[in-house]
Amino acid sequence: MKGTLRYLAGIAGPNGFGSRSTAEQVTQHSFFPCSHLTAIITGGTSGIGAETARVLAKRGVRVVMAVRDMKKAEMVKERIVKENPEADIRLFEIDLSSLSSVARFCSQFLSQDLPLNILINNAGVFSPNLEFSEEKIELTFATNFLGHYLLTEMLMKKMIDTAEKSGIEGRIINLSSVIHSWVKPDCFSFPKLLHPIRYNGTRAYAHSKLATILHAKALSKQLKDRNANVTINAVHPGIVKTGIIRAHKGLFTGKVKLFNHTYI
């Protein structure tokens, strides 16, 4: 309860930051190595992804935006470069719901022979209706989890090699959600999830976010066993007016706010 009140009041925690801290404030005194870091961010055309891209570019990080809508990405890039003419922004197309598109993106990125220090698996969708990807996989799960899983797997060797050569710890960030706690241990059931009549978009979203956390936990152990200088974390960003929240206001945001305050 005490932590909840501190969060609601925006009171800073032990690290000096609170719920009202901005990305610029958090990174203001961070140490960024002289060697040019490279970060891949999925879903960088709006919300958390766009702000992350802007601030990392401002701190001198080369930002690779992996996006579905190249036109929107060009607009975001233009705004970032206008604010910071020295920004190094690269745009690559990807549809995370399509495994072939993910594989194509990885092939294109790896052909550039760039280092890879940071991978931010940020993009996500929420669909109130039952939809399927081109591989006939439920769309929310395909986009939020499977696409990022394949992306991470295909880029893992590059991240490990970059960390070994540079001596700089690699970072993988999976954007998750406190809503994962809505999935009970005995309810991770795809047949129930795919019922055409009783399909529940919020439940599907929760399943995808739980899978994202389980992926981070499993991969963290694998990286440790390999003595790789790369870490992975799953993070709950709090309630932010992202595209998902704006598009589906009222469907589950009120409940998420309640769980968000309880969780913190």
Short mmCIF file of C-alpha atoms in Angstrom, two decimals:
data_model
loop_
_atom_site.label_atom_id
_atom_site.label_comp_id
_atom_site.label_asym_id
_atom_site.label_seq_id
_atom_site.Cartn_x
_atom_site.Cartn_y
_atom_site.Cartn_z
CA MET A 1 0.00 0.00 0.00
CA LYS A 2 2.83 2.36 0.87
CA GLY A 3 4.46 1.74 -2.51
CA THR A 4 1.16 2.37 -4.26
CA LEU A 5 0.73 5.75 -2.56
CA ARG A 6 4.28 6.77 -3.44
CA TYR A 7 3.62 5.80 -7.07
CA LEU A 8 0.36 7.75 -7.29
CA ALA A 9 2.00 10.80 -5.75
CA GLY A 10 4.93 10.59 -8.15
CA ILE A 11 7.38 10.39 -5.24
CA ALA A 12 10.89 9.35 -6.27
CA GLY A 13 12.16 5.95 -5.20
CA PRO A 14 15.65 4.96 -3.99
CA ASN A 15 17.10 5.53 -7.48
CA GLY A 16 15.84 9.11 -7.52
CA PHE A 17 13.13 8.54 -10.13
CA GLY A 18 9.36 8.20 -9.88
CA SER A 19 6.31 7.75 -12.09
CA ARG A 20 6.59 11.34 -13.32
CA SER A 21 10.23 11.07 -14.39
CA THR A 22 10.85 11.44 -18.11
CA ALA A 23 13.18 9.39 -20.30
CA GLU A 24 15.43 12.42 -20.71
CA GLN A 25 15.72 12.83 -16.94
CA VAL A 26 16.51 9.15 -16.42
CA THR A 27 19.27 9.14 -19.07
CA GLN A 28 20.66 12.62 -18.39
CA HIS A 29 23.62 11.44 -16.33
CA SER A 30 23.87 7.94 -17.74
CA PHE A 31 27.23 6.78 -19.03
CA PHE A 32 27.19 6.06 -22.76
CA PRO A 33 30.46 4.53 -24.05
CA CYS A 34 32.40 6.47 -26.64
CA SER A 35 31.99 3.63 -29.11
CA HIS A 36 28.74 4.06 -31.02
CA LEU A 37 26.03 1.88 -29.50
CA THR A 38 23.38 0.45 -31.79
CA ALA A 39 19.81 -0.22 -30.66
CA ILE A 40 16.92 -1.90 -32.46
CA ILE A 41 13.45 -0.76 -31.40
CA THR A 42 10.29 -2.40 -32.67
CA GLY A 43 7.15 -0.30 -32.95
CA GLY A 44 8.95 3.03 -32.90
CA THR A 45 6.35 5.06 -34.80
CA SER A 46 4.36 6.16 -31.74
CA GLY A 47 4.05 6.01 -27.96
CA ILE A 48 6.81 4.42 -25.90
CA GLY A 49 8.78 3.30 -28.96
CA ALA A 50 8.93 6.75 -30.56
CA GLU A 51 9.99 8.43 -27.31
CA THR A 52 12.60 5.74 -26.67
CA ALA A 53 14.00 6.25 -30.16
CA ARG A 54 14.11 10.02 -29.69
CA VAL A 55 15.91 9.95 -26.36
CA LEU A 56 18.39 7.23 -27.30
CA ALA A 57 19.25 9.15 -30.48
CA LYS A 58 19.71 12.28 -28.37
CA ARG A 59 22.21 10.35 -26.21
CA GLY A 60 24.24 9.38 -29.28
CA VAL A 61 22.91 5.87 -29.85
CA ARG A 62 22.46 4.67 -33.42
CA VAL A 63 18.77 3.76 -33.59
CA VAL A 64 17.38 1.13 -35.94
CA MET A 65 13.60 1.46 -36.10
CA ALA A 66 11.93 -1.82 -37.04
CA VAL A 67 8.47 -0.71 -38.16
CA ARG A 68 5.41 -1.81 -40.08
CA ASP A 69 4.43 1.63 -41.38
CA MET A 70 7.41 3.20 -43.15
CA LYS A 71 5.56 6.43 -43.87
CA LYS A 72 4.94 7.05 -40.16
CA ALA A 73 8.52 6.05 -39.43
CA GLU A 74 9.82 8.68 -41.86
CA MET A 75 7.79 11.32 -40.01
CA VAL A 76 9.18 10.23 -36.64
CA LYS A 77 12.71 10.22 -38.04
CA GLU A 78 12.21 13.71 -39.45
CA ARG A 79 11.13 15.04 -36.04
CA ILE A 80 14.08 13.39 -34.29
CA VAL A 81 16.62 14.72 -36.81
CA LYS A 82 15.07 18.19 -36.66
CA GLU A 83 15.66 18.21 -32.89
CA ASN A 84 19.04 16.53 -33.17
CA PRO A 85 20.74 16.89 -36.60
CA GLU A 86 23.48 14.46 -35.53
CA ALA A 87 20.98 11.63 -34.90
CA ASP A 88 21.71 8.37 -36.72
CA ILE A 89 18.33 6.77 -37.49
CA ARG A 90 17.94 3.73 -39.76
CA LEU A 91 14.52 2.52 -40.91
CA PHE A 92 13.71 -1.11 -41.69
CA GLU A 93 10.32 -2.61 -42.47
CA ILE A 94 8.95 -5.48 -40.40
CA ASP A 95 5.58 -7.08 -39.72
CA LEU A 96 5.97 -8.92 -36.43
CA SER A 97 2.85 -11.00 -37.05
CA SER A 98 4.62 -12.55 -40.06
CA LEU A 99 7.50 -14.93 -39.35
CA SER A 100 8.75 -14.55 -42.93
CA SER A 101 8.82 -10.76 -42.50
CA VAL A 102 10.78 -11.11 -39.25
CA ALA A 103 13.30 -13.41 -40.95
CA ARG A 104 13.62 -10.95 -43.85
CA PHE A 105 14.25 -8.05 -41.48
CA CYS A 106 16.97 -9.98 -39.64
CA SER A 107 18.65 -10.88 -42.92
CA GLN A 108 18.59 -7.23 -44.03
CA PHE A 109 19.92 -5.95 -40.72
CA LEU A 110 22.70 -8.51 -40.45
CA SER A 111 23.79 -7.68 -44.02
CA GLN A 112 24.58 -4.14 -42.83
CA ASP A 113 27.39 -5.52 -40.61
CA LEU A 114 26.41 -3.21 -37.76
CA PRO A 115 27.01 -4.03 -34.09
CA LEU A 116 23.97 -4.71 -31.91
CA ASN A 117 24.10 -3.60 -28.28
CA ILE A 118 20.45 -3.11 -27.42
CA LEU A 119 17.25 -4.85 -28.55
CA ILE A 120 13.96 -3.36 -27.36
CA ASN A 121 10.98 -5.60 -28.12
CA ASN A 122 8.36 -2.90 -27.77
CA ALA A 123 5.74 -3.31 -30.52
CA GLY A 124 2.39 -4.80 -29.65
CA VAL A 125 -1.22 -5.15 -30.73
CA PHE A 126 -4.54 -5.64 -28.98
CA SER A 127 -7.42 -7.03 -31.03
CA PRO A 128 -10.93 -7.27 -29.57
CA ASN A 129 -11.87 -9.75 -32.32
CA LEU A 130 -10.40 -13.11 -33.27
CA GLU A 131 -7.93 -12.56 -36.11
CA PHE A 132 -5.14 -14.67 -37.56
CA SER A 133 -1.69 -14.01 -38.98
CA GLU A 134 -0.61 -15.18 -42.43
CA GLU A 135 0.68 -18.36 -40.76
CA LYS A 136 -2.81 -18.89 -39.26
CA ILE A 137 -1.71 -18.05 -35.71
CA GLU A 138 -3.91 -15.93 -33.43
CA LEU A 139 -2.83 -12.38 -34.29
CA THR A 140 -2.15 -10.95 -30.82
CA PHE A 141 0.01 -13.91 -29.78
CA ALA A 142 1.78 -13.98 -33.15
CA THR A 143 2.67 -10.28 -32.98
CA ASN A 144 3.36 -9.69 -29.31
CA PHE A 145 5.24 -12.92 -28.59
CA LEU A 146 6.16 -15.13 -31.54
CA GLY A 147 7.46 -12.33 -33.74
CA HIS A 148 9.67 -10.97 -30.97
CA TYR A 149 10.77 -14.47 -29.99
CA LEU A 150 12.00 -15.19 -33.52
CA LEU A 151 13.57 -11.74 -33.81
CA THR A 152 15.52 -12.25 -30.59
CA GLU A 153 16.64 -15.76 -31.54
CA MET A 154 17.88 -14.70 -34.95
CA LEU A 155 19.81 -11.71 -33.58
CA MET A 156 21.21 -13.41 -30.48
CA LYS A 157 24.55 -14.40 -31.98
CA LYS A 158 25.12 -10.84 -33.21
CA MET A 159 24.37 -9.47 -29.73
CA ILE A 160 26.70 -11.94 -28.02
CA ASP A 161 29.49 -11.28 -30.54
CA THR A 162 29.06 -7.49 -30.17
CA ALA A 163 29.24 -7.71 -26.38
CA GLU A 164 32.34 -9.90 -26.54
CA LYS A 165 34.18 -7.63 -28.98
CA SER A 166 33.21 -4.33 -27.33
CA GLY A 167 33.29 -5.40 -23.69
CA ILE A 168 29.94 -3.61 -23.26
CA GLU A 169 27.06 -5.59 -21.80
CA GLY A 170 24.26 -6.19 -24.28
CA ARG A 171 20.70 -5.45 -23.21
CA ILE A 172 17.43 -7.04 -24.34
CA ILE A 173 14.20 -5.45 -23.11
CA ASN A 174 10.82 -7.15 -23.49
CA LEU A 175 7.89 -4.78 -22.97
CA SER A 176 5.37 -6.74 -20.96
CA SER A 177 2.36 -5.78 -18.83
CA VAL A 178 1.00 -6.37 -15.36
CA ILE A 179 -2.04 -7.78 -17.15
CA HIS A 180 -0.08 -11.04 -17.49
CA SER A 181 -1.26 -11.82 -13.95
CA TRP A 182 -4.80 -12.28 -15.26
CA VAL A 183 -3.74 -15.65 -16.69
CA LYS A 184 -4.09 -18.38 -14.07
CA PRO A 185 -1.70 -21.39 -14.07
CA ASP A 186 -4.43 -23.74 -15.34
CA CYS A 187 -5.78 -21.34 -17.98
CA PHE A 188 -2.94 -21.12 -20.51
CA SER A 189 -5.09 -22.93 -23.06
CA PHE A 190 -5.03 -22.22 -26.78
CA PRO A 191 -8.26 -24.13 -27.54
CA LYS A 192 -10.09 -21.85 -25.09
CA LEU A 193 -8.29 -18.81 -26.41
CA LEU A 194 -9.33 -19.54 -30.00
CA HIS A 195 -13.00 -20.21 -29.38
CA PRO A 196 -14.73 -18.25 -32.20
CA ILE A 197 -17.70 -17.26 -30.04
CA ARG A 198 -16.14 -16.78 -26.63
CA TYR A 199 -12.93 -15.13 -27.85
CA ASN A 200 -11.71 -12.51 -25.37
CA GLY A 201 -9.21 -9.96 -26.68
CA THR A 202 -8.04 -8.97 -23.20
CA ARG A 203 -7.39 -12.60 -22.27
CA ALA A 204 -5.43 -13.08 -25.50
CA TYR A 205 -3.36 -9.98 -24.75
CA ALA A 206 -2.66 -11.27 -21.23
CA HIS A 207 -1.53 -14.62 -22.64
CA SER A 208 0.89 -12.90 -25.00
CA LYS A 209 2.39 -10.81 -22.19
CA LEU A 210 2.79 -13.81 -19.89
CA ALA A 211 4.62 -15.62 -22.71
CA THR A 212 6.87 -12.56 -23.07
CA ILE A 213 7.85 -12.79 -19.40
CA LEU A 214 8.42 -16.56 -19.56
CA HIS A 215 10.62 -16.00 -22.61
CA ALA A 216 12.73 -13.48 -20.69
CA LYS A 217 13.13 -15.83 -17.72
CA ALA A 218 14.12 -18.80 -19.89
CA LEU A 219 16.52 -16.80 -22.07
CA SER A 220 18.11 -15.20 -19.02
CA LYS A 221 19.09 -18.65 -17.77
CA GLN A 222 20.42 -19.66 -21.18
CA LEU A 223 22.56 -16.53 -21.44
CA LYS A 224 23.95 -17.14 -17.96
CA ASP A 225 24.77 -20.76 -18.81
CA ARG A 226 26.62 -19.55 -21.92
CA ASN A 227 28.52 -16.91 -19.91
CA ALA A 228 27.27 -14.35 -22.42
CA ASN A 229 27.70 -10.69 -21.55
CA VAL A 230 24.04 -10.03 -22.43
CA THR A 231 21.07 -9.57 -20.12
CA ILE A 232 17.33 -9.73 -20.77
CA ASN A 233 14.56 -8.15 -18.72
CA ALA A 234 10.77 -7.96 -19.05
CA VAL A 235 9.36 -4.63 -17.90
CA HIS A 236 5.90 -3.27 -17.15
CA PRO A 237 5.92 0.38 -18.30
CA GLY A 238 2.88 1.50 -16.30
CA ILE A 239 -0.17 3.17 -17.82
CA VAL A 240 0.92 5.10 -20.90
CA LYS A 241 -1.29 6.57 -23.64
CA THR A 242 0.04 4.31 -26.36
CA GLY A 243 -1.77 3.52 -29.60
CA ILE A 244 -3.29 0.43 -27.97
CA ILE A 245 -4.73 2.41 -25.05
CA ARG A 246 -6.10 5.15 -27.32
CA ALA A 247 -7.67 2.71 -29.77
CA HIS A 248 -9.37 0.56 -27.14
CA LYS A 249 -10.16 3.01 -24.39
CA GLY A 250 -12.75 1.61 -22.02
CA LEU A 251 -12.33 -2.04 -22.98
CA PHE A 252 -9.74 -2.85 -20.33
CA THR A 253 -7.89 0.30 -19.30
CA GLY A 254 -9.88 0.85 -16.11
CA LYS A 255 -9.11 -2.65 -14.86
CA VAL A 256 -5.47 -2.34 -15.87
CA LYS A 257 -5.17 0.88 -13.84
CA LEU A 258 -6.50 -0.92 -10.78
CA PHE A 259 -4.11 -3.83 -11.24
CA ASN A 260 -1.27 -1.43 -12.02
CA HIS A 261 -1.68 0.36 -8.71
CA THR A 262 -2.02 -2.91 -6.81
CA TYR A 263 1.03 -4.42 -8.52
CA ILE A 264 3.31 -1.48 -7.73
#
